[in-house]
GROMACS .gro file of C-alpha atoms in nm:
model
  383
    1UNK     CA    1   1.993  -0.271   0.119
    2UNK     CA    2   2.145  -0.087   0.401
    3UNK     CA    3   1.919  -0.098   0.760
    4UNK     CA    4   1.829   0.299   0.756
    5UNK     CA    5   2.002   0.499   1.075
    6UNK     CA    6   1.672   0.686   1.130
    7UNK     CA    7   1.727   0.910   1.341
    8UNK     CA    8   1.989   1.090   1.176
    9UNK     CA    9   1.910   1.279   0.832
   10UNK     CA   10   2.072   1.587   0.744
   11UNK     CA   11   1.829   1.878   0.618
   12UNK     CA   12   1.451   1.796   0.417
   13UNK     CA   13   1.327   1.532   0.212
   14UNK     CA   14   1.516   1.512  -0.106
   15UNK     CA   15   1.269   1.711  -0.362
   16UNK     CA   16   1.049   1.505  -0.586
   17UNK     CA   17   0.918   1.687  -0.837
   18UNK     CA   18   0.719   1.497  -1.122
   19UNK     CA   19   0.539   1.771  -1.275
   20UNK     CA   20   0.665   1.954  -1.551
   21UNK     CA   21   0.649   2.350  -1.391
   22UNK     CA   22   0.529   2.461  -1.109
   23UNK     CA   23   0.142   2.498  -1.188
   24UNK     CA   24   0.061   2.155  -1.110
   25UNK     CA   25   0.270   2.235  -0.748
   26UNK     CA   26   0.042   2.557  -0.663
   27UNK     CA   27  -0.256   2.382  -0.737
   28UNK     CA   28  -0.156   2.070  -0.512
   29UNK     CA   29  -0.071   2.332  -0.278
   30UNK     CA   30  -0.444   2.477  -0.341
   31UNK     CA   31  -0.600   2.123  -0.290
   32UNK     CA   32  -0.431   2.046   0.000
   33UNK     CA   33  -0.576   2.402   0.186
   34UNK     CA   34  -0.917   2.321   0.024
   35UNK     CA   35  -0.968   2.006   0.197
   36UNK     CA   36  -0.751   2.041   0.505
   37UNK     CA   37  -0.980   2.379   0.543
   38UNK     CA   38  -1.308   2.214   0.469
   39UNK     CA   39  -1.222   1.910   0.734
   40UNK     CA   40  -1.120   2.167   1.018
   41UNK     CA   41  -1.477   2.322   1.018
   42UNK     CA   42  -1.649   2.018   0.946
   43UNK     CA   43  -1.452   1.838   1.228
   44UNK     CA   44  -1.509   2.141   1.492
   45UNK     CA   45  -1.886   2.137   1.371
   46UNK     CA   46  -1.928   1.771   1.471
   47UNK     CA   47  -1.739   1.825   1.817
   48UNK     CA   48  -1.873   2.115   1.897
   49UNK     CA   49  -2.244   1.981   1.843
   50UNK     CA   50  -2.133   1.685   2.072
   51UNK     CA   51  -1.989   1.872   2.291
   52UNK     CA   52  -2.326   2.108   2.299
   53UNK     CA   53  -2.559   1.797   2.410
   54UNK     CA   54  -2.350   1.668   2.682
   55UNK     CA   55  -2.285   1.980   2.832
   56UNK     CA   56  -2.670   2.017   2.902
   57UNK     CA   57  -2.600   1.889   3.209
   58UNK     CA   58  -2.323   1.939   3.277
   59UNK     CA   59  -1.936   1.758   3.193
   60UNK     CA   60  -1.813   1.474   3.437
   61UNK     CA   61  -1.474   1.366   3.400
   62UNK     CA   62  -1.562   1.049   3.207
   63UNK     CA   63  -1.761   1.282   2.999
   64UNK     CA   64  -1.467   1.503   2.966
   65UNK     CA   65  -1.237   1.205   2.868
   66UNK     CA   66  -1.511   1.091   2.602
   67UNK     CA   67  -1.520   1.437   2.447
   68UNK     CA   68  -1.158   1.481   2.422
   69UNK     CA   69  -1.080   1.141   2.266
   70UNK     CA   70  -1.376   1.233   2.003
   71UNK     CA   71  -1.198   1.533   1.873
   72UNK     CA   72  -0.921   1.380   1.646
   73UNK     CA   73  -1.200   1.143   1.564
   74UNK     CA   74  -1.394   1.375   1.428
   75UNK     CA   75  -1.110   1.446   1.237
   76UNK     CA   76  -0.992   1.214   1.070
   77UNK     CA   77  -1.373   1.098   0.956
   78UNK     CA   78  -1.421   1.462   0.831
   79UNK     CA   79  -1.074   1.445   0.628
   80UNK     CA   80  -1.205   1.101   0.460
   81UNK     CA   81  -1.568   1.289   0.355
   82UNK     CA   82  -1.429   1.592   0.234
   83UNK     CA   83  -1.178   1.343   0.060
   84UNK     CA   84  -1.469   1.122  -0.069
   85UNK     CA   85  -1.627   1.507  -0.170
   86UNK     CA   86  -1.343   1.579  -0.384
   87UNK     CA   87  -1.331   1.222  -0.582
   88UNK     CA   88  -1.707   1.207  -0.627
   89UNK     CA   89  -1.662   1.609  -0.793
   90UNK     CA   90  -1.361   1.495  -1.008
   91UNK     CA   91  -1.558   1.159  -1.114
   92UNK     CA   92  -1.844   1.373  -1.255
   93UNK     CA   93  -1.587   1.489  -1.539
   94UNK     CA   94  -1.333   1.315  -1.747
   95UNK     CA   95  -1.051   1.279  -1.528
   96UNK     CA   96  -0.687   1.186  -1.600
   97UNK     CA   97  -0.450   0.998  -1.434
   98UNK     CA   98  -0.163   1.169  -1.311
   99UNK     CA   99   0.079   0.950  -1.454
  100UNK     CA  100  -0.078   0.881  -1.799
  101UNK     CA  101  -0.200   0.521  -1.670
  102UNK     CA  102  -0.462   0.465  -1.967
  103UNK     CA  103  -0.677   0.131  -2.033
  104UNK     CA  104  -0.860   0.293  -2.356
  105UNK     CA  105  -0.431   0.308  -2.490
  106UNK     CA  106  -0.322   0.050  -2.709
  107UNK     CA  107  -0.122  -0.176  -2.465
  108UNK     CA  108   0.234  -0.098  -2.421
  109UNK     CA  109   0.559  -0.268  -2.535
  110UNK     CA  110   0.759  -0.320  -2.226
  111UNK     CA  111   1.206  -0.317  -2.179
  112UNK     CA  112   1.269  -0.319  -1.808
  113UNK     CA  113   1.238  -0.639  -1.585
  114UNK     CA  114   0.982  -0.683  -1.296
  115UNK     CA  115   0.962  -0.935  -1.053
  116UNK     CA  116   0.614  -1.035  -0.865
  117UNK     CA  117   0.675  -1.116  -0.528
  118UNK     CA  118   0.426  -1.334  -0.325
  119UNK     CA  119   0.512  -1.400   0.027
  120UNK     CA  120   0.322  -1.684   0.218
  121UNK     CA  121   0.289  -1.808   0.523
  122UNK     CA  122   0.098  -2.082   0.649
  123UNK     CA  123  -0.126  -1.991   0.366
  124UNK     CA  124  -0.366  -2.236   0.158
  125UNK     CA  125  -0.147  -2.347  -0.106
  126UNK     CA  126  -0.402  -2.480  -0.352
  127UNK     CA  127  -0.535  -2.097  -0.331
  128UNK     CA  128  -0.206  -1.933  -0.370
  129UNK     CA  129  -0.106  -2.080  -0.641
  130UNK     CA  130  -0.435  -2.101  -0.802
  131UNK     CA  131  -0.413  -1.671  -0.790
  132UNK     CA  132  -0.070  -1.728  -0.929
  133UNK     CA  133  -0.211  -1.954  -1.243
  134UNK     CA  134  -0.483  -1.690  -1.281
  135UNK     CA  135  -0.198  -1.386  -1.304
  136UNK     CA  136   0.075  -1.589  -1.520
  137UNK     CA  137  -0.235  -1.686  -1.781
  138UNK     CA  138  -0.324  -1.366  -1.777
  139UNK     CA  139  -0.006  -1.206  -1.853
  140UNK     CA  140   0.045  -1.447  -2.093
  141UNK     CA  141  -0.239  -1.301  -2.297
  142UNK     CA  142  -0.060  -0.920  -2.296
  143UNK     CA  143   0.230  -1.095  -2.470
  144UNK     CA  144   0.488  -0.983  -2.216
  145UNK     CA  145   0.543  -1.275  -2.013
  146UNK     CA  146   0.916  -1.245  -2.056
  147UNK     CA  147   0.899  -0.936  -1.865
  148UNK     CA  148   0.756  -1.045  -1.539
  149UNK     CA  149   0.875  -1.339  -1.310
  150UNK     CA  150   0.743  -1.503  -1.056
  151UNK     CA  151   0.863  -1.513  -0.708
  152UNK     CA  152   0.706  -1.694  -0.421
  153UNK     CA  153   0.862  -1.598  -0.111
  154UNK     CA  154   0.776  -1.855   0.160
  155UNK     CA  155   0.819  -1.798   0.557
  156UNK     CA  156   0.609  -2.115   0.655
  157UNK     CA  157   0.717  -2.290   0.942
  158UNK     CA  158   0.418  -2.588   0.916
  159UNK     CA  159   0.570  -2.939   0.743
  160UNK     CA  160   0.251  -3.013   0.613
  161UNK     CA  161   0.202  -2.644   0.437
  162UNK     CA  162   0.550  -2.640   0.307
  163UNK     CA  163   0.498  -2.984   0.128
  164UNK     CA  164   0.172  -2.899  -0.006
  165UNK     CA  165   0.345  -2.541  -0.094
  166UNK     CA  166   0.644  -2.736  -0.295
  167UNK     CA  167   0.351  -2.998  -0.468
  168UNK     CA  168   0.189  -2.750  -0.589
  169UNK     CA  169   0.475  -2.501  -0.736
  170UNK     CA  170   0.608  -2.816  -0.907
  171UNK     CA  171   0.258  -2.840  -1.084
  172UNK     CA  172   0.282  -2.466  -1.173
  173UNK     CA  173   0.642  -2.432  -1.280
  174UNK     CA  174   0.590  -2.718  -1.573
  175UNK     CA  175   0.254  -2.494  -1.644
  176UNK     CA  176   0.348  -2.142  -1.633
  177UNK     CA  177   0.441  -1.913  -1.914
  178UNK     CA  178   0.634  -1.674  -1.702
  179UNK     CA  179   0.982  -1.787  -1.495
  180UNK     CA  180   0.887  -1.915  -1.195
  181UNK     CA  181   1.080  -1.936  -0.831
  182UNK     CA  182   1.044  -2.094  -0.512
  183UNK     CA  183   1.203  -2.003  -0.224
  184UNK     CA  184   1.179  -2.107   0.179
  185UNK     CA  185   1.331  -1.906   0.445
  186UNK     CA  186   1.525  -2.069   0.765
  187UNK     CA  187   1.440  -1.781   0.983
  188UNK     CA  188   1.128  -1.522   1.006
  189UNK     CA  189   1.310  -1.231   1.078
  190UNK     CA  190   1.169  -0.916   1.019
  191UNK     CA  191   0.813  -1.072   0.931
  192UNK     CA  192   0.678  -0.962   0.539
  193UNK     CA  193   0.922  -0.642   0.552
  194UNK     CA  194   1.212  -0.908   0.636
  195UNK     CA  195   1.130  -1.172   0.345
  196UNK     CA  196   1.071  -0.889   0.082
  197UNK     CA  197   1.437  -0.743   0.218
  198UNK     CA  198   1.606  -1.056   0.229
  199UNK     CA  199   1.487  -1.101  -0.187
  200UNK     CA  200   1.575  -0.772  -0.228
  201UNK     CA  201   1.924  -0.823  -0.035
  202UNK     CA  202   1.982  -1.156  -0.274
  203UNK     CA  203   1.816  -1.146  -0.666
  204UNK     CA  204   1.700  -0.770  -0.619
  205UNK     CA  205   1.971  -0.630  -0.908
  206UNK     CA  206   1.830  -0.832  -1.146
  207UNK     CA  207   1.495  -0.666  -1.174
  208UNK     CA  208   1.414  -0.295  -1.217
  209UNK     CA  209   1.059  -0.319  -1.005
  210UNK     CA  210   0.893  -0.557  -0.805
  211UNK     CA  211   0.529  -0.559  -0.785
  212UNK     CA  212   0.462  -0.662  -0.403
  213UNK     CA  213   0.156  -0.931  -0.323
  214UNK     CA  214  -0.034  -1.039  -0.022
  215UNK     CA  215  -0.108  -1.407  -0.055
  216UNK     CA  216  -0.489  -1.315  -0.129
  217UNK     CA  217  -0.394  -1.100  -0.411
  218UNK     CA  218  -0.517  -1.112  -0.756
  219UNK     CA  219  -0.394  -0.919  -1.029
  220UNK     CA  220  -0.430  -0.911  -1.410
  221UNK     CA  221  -0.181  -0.916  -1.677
  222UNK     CA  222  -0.306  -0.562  -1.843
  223UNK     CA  223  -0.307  -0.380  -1.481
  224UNK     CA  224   0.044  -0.536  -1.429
  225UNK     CA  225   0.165  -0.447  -1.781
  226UNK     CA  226   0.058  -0.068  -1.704
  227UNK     CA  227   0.212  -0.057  -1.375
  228UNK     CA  228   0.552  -0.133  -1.522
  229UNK     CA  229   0.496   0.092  -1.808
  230UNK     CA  230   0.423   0.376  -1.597
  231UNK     CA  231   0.731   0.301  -1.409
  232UNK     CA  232   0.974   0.311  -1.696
  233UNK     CA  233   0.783   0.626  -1.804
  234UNK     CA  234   0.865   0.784  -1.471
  235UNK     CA  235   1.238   0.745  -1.368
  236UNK     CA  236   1.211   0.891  -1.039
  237UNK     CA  237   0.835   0.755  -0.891
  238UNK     CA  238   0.977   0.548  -0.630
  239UNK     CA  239   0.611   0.361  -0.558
  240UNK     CA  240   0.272   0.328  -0.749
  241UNK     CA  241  -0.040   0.198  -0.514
  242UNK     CA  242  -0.335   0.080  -0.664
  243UNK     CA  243  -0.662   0.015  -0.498
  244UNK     CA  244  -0.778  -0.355  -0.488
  245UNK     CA  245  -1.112  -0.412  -0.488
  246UNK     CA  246  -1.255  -0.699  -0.243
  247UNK     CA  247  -1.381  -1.023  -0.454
  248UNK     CA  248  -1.493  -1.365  -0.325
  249UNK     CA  249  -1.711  -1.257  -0.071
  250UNK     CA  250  -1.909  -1.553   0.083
  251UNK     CA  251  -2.076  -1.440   0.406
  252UNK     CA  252  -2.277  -1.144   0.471
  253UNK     CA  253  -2.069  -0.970   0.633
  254UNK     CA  254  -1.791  -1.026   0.333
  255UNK     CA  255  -2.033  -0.932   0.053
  256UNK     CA  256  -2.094  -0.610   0.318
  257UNK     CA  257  -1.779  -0.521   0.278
  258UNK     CA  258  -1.735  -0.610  -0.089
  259UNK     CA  259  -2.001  -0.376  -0.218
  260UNK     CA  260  -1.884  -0.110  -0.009
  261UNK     CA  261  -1.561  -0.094  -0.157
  262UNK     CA  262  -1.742  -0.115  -0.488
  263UNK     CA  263  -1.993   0.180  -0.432
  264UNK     CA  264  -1.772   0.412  -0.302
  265UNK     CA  265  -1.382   0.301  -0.261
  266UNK     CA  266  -1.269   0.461  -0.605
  267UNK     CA  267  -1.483   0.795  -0.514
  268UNK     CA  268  -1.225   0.837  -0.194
  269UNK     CA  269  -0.946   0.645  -0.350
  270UNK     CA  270  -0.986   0.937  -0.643
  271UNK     CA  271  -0.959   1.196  -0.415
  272UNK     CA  272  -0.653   1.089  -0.200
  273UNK     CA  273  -0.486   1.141  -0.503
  274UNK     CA  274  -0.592   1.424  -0.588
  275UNK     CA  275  -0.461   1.582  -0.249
  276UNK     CA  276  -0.213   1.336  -0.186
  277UNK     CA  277  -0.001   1.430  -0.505
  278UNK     CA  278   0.350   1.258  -0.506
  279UNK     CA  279   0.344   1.219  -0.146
  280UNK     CA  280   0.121   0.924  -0.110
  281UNK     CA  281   0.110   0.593   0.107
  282UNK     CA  282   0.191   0.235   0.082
  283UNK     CA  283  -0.070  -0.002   0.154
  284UNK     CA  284   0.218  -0.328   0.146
  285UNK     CA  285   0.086  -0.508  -0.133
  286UNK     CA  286  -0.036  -0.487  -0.513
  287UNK     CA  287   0.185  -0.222  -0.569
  288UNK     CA  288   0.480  -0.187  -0.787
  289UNK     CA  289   0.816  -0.080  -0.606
  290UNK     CA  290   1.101   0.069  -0.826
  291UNK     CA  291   1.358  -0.202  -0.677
  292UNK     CA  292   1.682   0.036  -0.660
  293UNK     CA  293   1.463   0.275  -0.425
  294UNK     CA  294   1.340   0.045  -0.215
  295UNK     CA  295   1.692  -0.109  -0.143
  296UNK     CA  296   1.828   0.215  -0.108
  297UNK     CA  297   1.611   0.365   0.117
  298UNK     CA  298   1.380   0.105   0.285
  299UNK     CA  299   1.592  -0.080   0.529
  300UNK     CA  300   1.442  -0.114   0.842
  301UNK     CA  301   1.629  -0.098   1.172
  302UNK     CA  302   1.511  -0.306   1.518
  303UNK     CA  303   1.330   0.002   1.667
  304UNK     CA  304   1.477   0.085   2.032
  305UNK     CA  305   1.247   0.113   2.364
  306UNK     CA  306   0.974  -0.158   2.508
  307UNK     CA  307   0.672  -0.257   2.317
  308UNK     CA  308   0.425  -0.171   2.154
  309UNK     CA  309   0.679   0.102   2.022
  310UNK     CA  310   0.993  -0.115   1.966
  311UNK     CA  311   1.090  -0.434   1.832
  312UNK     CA  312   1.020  -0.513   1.474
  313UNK     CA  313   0.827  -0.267   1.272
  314UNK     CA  314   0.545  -0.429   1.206
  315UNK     CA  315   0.314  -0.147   1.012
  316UNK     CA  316   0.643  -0.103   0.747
  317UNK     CA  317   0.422   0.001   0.462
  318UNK     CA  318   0.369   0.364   0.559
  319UNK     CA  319   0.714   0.394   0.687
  320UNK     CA  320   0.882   0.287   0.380
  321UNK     CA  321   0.649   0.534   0.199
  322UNK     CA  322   0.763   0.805   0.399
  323UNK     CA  323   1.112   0.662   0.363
  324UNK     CA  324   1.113   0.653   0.010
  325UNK     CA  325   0.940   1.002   0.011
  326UNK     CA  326   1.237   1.117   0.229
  327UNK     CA  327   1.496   1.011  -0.033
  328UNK     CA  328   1.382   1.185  -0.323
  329UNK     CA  329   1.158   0.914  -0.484
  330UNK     CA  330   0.778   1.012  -0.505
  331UNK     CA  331   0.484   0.798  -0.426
  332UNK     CA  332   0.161   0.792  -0.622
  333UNK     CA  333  -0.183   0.646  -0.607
  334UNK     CA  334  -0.309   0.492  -0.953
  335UNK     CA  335  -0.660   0.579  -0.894
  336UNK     CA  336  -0.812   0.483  -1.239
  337UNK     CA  337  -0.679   0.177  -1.306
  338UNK     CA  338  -0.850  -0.157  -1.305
  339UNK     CA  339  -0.793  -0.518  -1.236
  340UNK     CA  340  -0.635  -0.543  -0.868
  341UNK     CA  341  -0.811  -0.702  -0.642
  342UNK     CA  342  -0.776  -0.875  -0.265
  343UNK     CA  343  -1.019  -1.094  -0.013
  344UNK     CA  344  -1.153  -1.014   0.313
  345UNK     CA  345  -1.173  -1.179   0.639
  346UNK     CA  346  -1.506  -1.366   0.647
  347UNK     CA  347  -1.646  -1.230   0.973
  348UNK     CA  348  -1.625  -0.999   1.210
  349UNK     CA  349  -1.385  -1.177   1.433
  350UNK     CA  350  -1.131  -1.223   1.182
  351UNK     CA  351  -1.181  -0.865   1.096
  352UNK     CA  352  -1.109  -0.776   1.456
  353UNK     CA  353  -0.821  -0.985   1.496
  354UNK     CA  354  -0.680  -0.799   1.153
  355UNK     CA  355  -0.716  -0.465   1.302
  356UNK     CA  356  -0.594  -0.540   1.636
  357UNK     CA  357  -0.254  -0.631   1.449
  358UNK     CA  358  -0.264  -0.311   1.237
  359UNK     CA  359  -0.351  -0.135   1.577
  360UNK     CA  360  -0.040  -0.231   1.731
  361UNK     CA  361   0.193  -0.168   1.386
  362UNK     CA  362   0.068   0.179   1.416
  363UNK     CA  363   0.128   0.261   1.773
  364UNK     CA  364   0.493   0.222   1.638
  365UNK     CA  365   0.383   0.517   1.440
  366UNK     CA  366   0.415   0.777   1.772
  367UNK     CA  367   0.735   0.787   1.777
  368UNK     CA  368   0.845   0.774   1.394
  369UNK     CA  369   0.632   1.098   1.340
  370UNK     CA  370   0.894   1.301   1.433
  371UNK     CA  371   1.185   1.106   1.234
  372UNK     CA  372   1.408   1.415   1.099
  373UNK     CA  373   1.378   1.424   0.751
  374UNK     CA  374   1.043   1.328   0.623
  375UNK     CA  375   0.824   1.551   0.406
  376UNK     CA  376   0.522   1.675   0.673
  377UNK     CA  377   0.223   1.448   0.423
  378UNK     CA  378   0.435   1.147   0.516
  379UNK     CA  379   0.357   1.290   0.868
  380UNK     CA  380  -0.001   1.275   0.835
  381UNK     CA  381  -0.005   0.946   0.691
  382UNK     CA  382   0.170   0.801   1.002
  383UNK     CA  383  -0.066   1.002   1.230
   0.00000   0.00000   0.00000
C-alpha cells in the first residue's frame, strides 16, 4: 500500500465504466443537468428572496458578509431537496438497484474472502463485542461463515479498556462461528485511516474485500452476504456504501434523529445514487472495500502546510473515494439494501463535538479539490 504522491497524476481519472453501452452514461449525464439545473434556480430563488428583505433598508457590511456566506448555503440545501425530489419520484415506482443488490433473490453462494474490520478505541468493550456476537450469529444463519472473518483492530491506549477489550474477545473467540482476530497497535499513527492501512499493509492479500466498521456498527449476515456478492459480480467497483440507519436511540434528541433518518434518509439516499452514478462517496464505515484497490490507490501521505490544512488527513473517507475514483475503480451507493445500521451521539453536545471534528477533516478538503487527476463529482463531494 504505497503512500499516494498526490500531487502528481498524469492525464484524467482512469475511466470506470460499469454499464454495459453508453445509454445508461447519457442518461447519468441527463440526471446530473436535471438536478444540478433544478438546484441553481432553486438556490438563486432562496438568495435572491433574502437578499430582497434585507435590502429594504438598505445592506451594511455585516449584512453584506451575512448574504454572501448564505449563497453556497443555499446551495448545497437546494442540491439535497432536489436530491430528496428525485428519490421520493423514483420510490413511487419499482426501482432497481444498480448493481443487482436484491433481498426478494434467493441468497447467494459466495467464493471470494472478506474480512470485517472493526477498529476501536477507548470504546465500551462489552458493546463492541456484543455488535460483533450479533453479526457472527447472524452470518452464521446465511451459511457462509467461512467466508467472512473477523478482525478487531484496536488503537486503545487505556490499560483498563485494553484488558476488558482482551476479556472479552477471549469470551467471543471460543463462541464465534466465524475466524476471529485480535490485534493492538503500539503507535496511533494515522488515526482510523492508519489502523485500516497498517491491516491492509500486513494480512490485506489474504482477503479479496474488507467490509470497514465504526465501533457502533451493526450489520447483518444477509446485508453482508450481498455486499460481497455484488462485489464478486462487479470486478472493477472499487467501493459499495450503504446507508445505516440510526438504532438505540434513548434520549429525545436521539430518537429525533432516529426517526428522521427513518422517514426520509432512504428518499435522499435513493437519489444520490441516482445522480451520483459510479462516482459516489465514502462515508468510512459499513461499507465493503475491494482490498487490492484500496491498497493500491488509498495511501495517504502527511499533508504539507500548517493546520487545519496539513498534518494527518483526518476526513480520509471522501478522499479515498475520490482516490479510488481517480484510479479507475468506481464507487457506488447501495441504496435498497437493508440491515446496516449505526448509533448516535445522545445529545446535542456530543453531536457538536462530532461535527466540530468532521469540520476540521474537511477544511483539509480546500486544498485537495484541486488534486490533478480526480474525476470533477469527486470534486463536489470534497466541496
Amino acid at each position: 500500500m504505497p503512500v499516494q504522491p498526490l500531487a502528481f497524476w498524469q492525464g484524467e481519472a482512469k475511466p470506470a465504466a460499469t454499464a454495459p453501452s453508453n445509454t445508461v452514461w447519457e442518461s447519468l449525464v441527463l440526471r446530473r443537468w436535471a438536478v444540478f439545473v433544478a438546484t441553481a434556480i432553486m438556490g438563486f430563488a432562496g438568495w435572491k428572496a433574502t437578499y430582497d428583505t434585507i435590502a429594504l433598508g438598505g445592506v451594511t457590511r455585516l449584512e453584506a458578509v451575512c448574504i454572501t456566506l448564505l449563497a453556497p448555503l443555499f446551495l448545497a440545501l437546494s442540491l439535497w431537496f432536489c436530491t430528496a425530489v428525485a428519490g421520493f419520484v423514483i420510490l413511487l415506482g419499482k426501482p432497481k438497484d444498480p448493481l443487482g443488490i436484491d433481498s426478494a433473490k434467493p441468497m447467494p453462494k459466495l467464493r471470494a474472502r472478506t474480512a470485517i474490520l472493526m477498529p476501536v478505541h477507548n470504546e465500551d468493550a462489552t458493546a463492541v463485542f456484543a455488535r460483533l456476537r450479533a453479526m457472527d450469529a447472524s452470518l452464521a444463519e446465511t451459511g457462509a461463515s467461512r467466508n467472512f472473518d473477523i478482525f478487531v483492530l484496536s488503537d486503545t491506549r487505556d490499560p483498563a479498556v485494553a484488558l476488558a477489550e482482551q476479556a472479552c474477545f477471549a469470551r467471543f473467540r471460543r463462541e464465534a462461528h466465524s475466524n476471529v482476530f485480535y490485534r493492538v497497535r503500539k503507535e496511533n499513527t494515522g488515526r482510523k485511516a492508519g489502523n485500516v492501512a497498517d491491516w491492509v499493509r500486513r494480512w490485506g492479500s489474504a482477503y479479496e474485500h474488507m467490509l470497514v466498521l465504526d465501533a457502533d456498527s451493526l450489520m447483518t449476515g444477509e446485508a453482508m452476504v450481498r455486499l460481497a456478492d455484488a462485489m464478486e459480480r462487479h470486478p472493477r467497483v472499487g467501493l459499495i456504501q450503504t446507508m445505516p440507519m440510526i438504532i438505540n436511540g434513548q434520549t429525545i434528541f436521539a430518537r429525533t434523529l432516529q426517526f428522521a433518518t427513518r422517514l426520509y434518509g432512504r428518499v435522499a439516499w435513493t437519489g444520490l445514487a441516482w445522480w451520483s452514478g459510479s462516482e459516489s462517496s465514502f462515508w468510512g464505515h459499513n461499507a465493503i472495500v475491494r482490498t487490492r484497490a484500496f491498497a493500491e490507490t488509498c495511501g495517504l501521505p502527511h499533508l504539507n502546510g500548517p493546520k487545519p490544512f496539513g498534518g494527518e488527513v483526518m476526513s480520509h473517507d471522501a478522499l479515498e473515494s475520490a482516490l479510488l475514483r481517480r484510479g479507475g475503480w468506481s464507487v457506488h451507493l447501495a441504496p435498497y439494501l437493508e440491515g446496516s445500521y449505526e448509533e448516535s451521539p445522545s445529545n446535542l453536545l456530543d453531536f457538536a463535538t462530532r461535527d466540530r471534528r468532521w469540520c476540521r477533516g474537511n477544511v483539509q478538503h480546500v486544498p485537495l479539490i484541486a488534486l490533478p487527476g480526480l474525476h470533477w463529482m469527486s470534486r463536489l463531494h470534497l466541496v
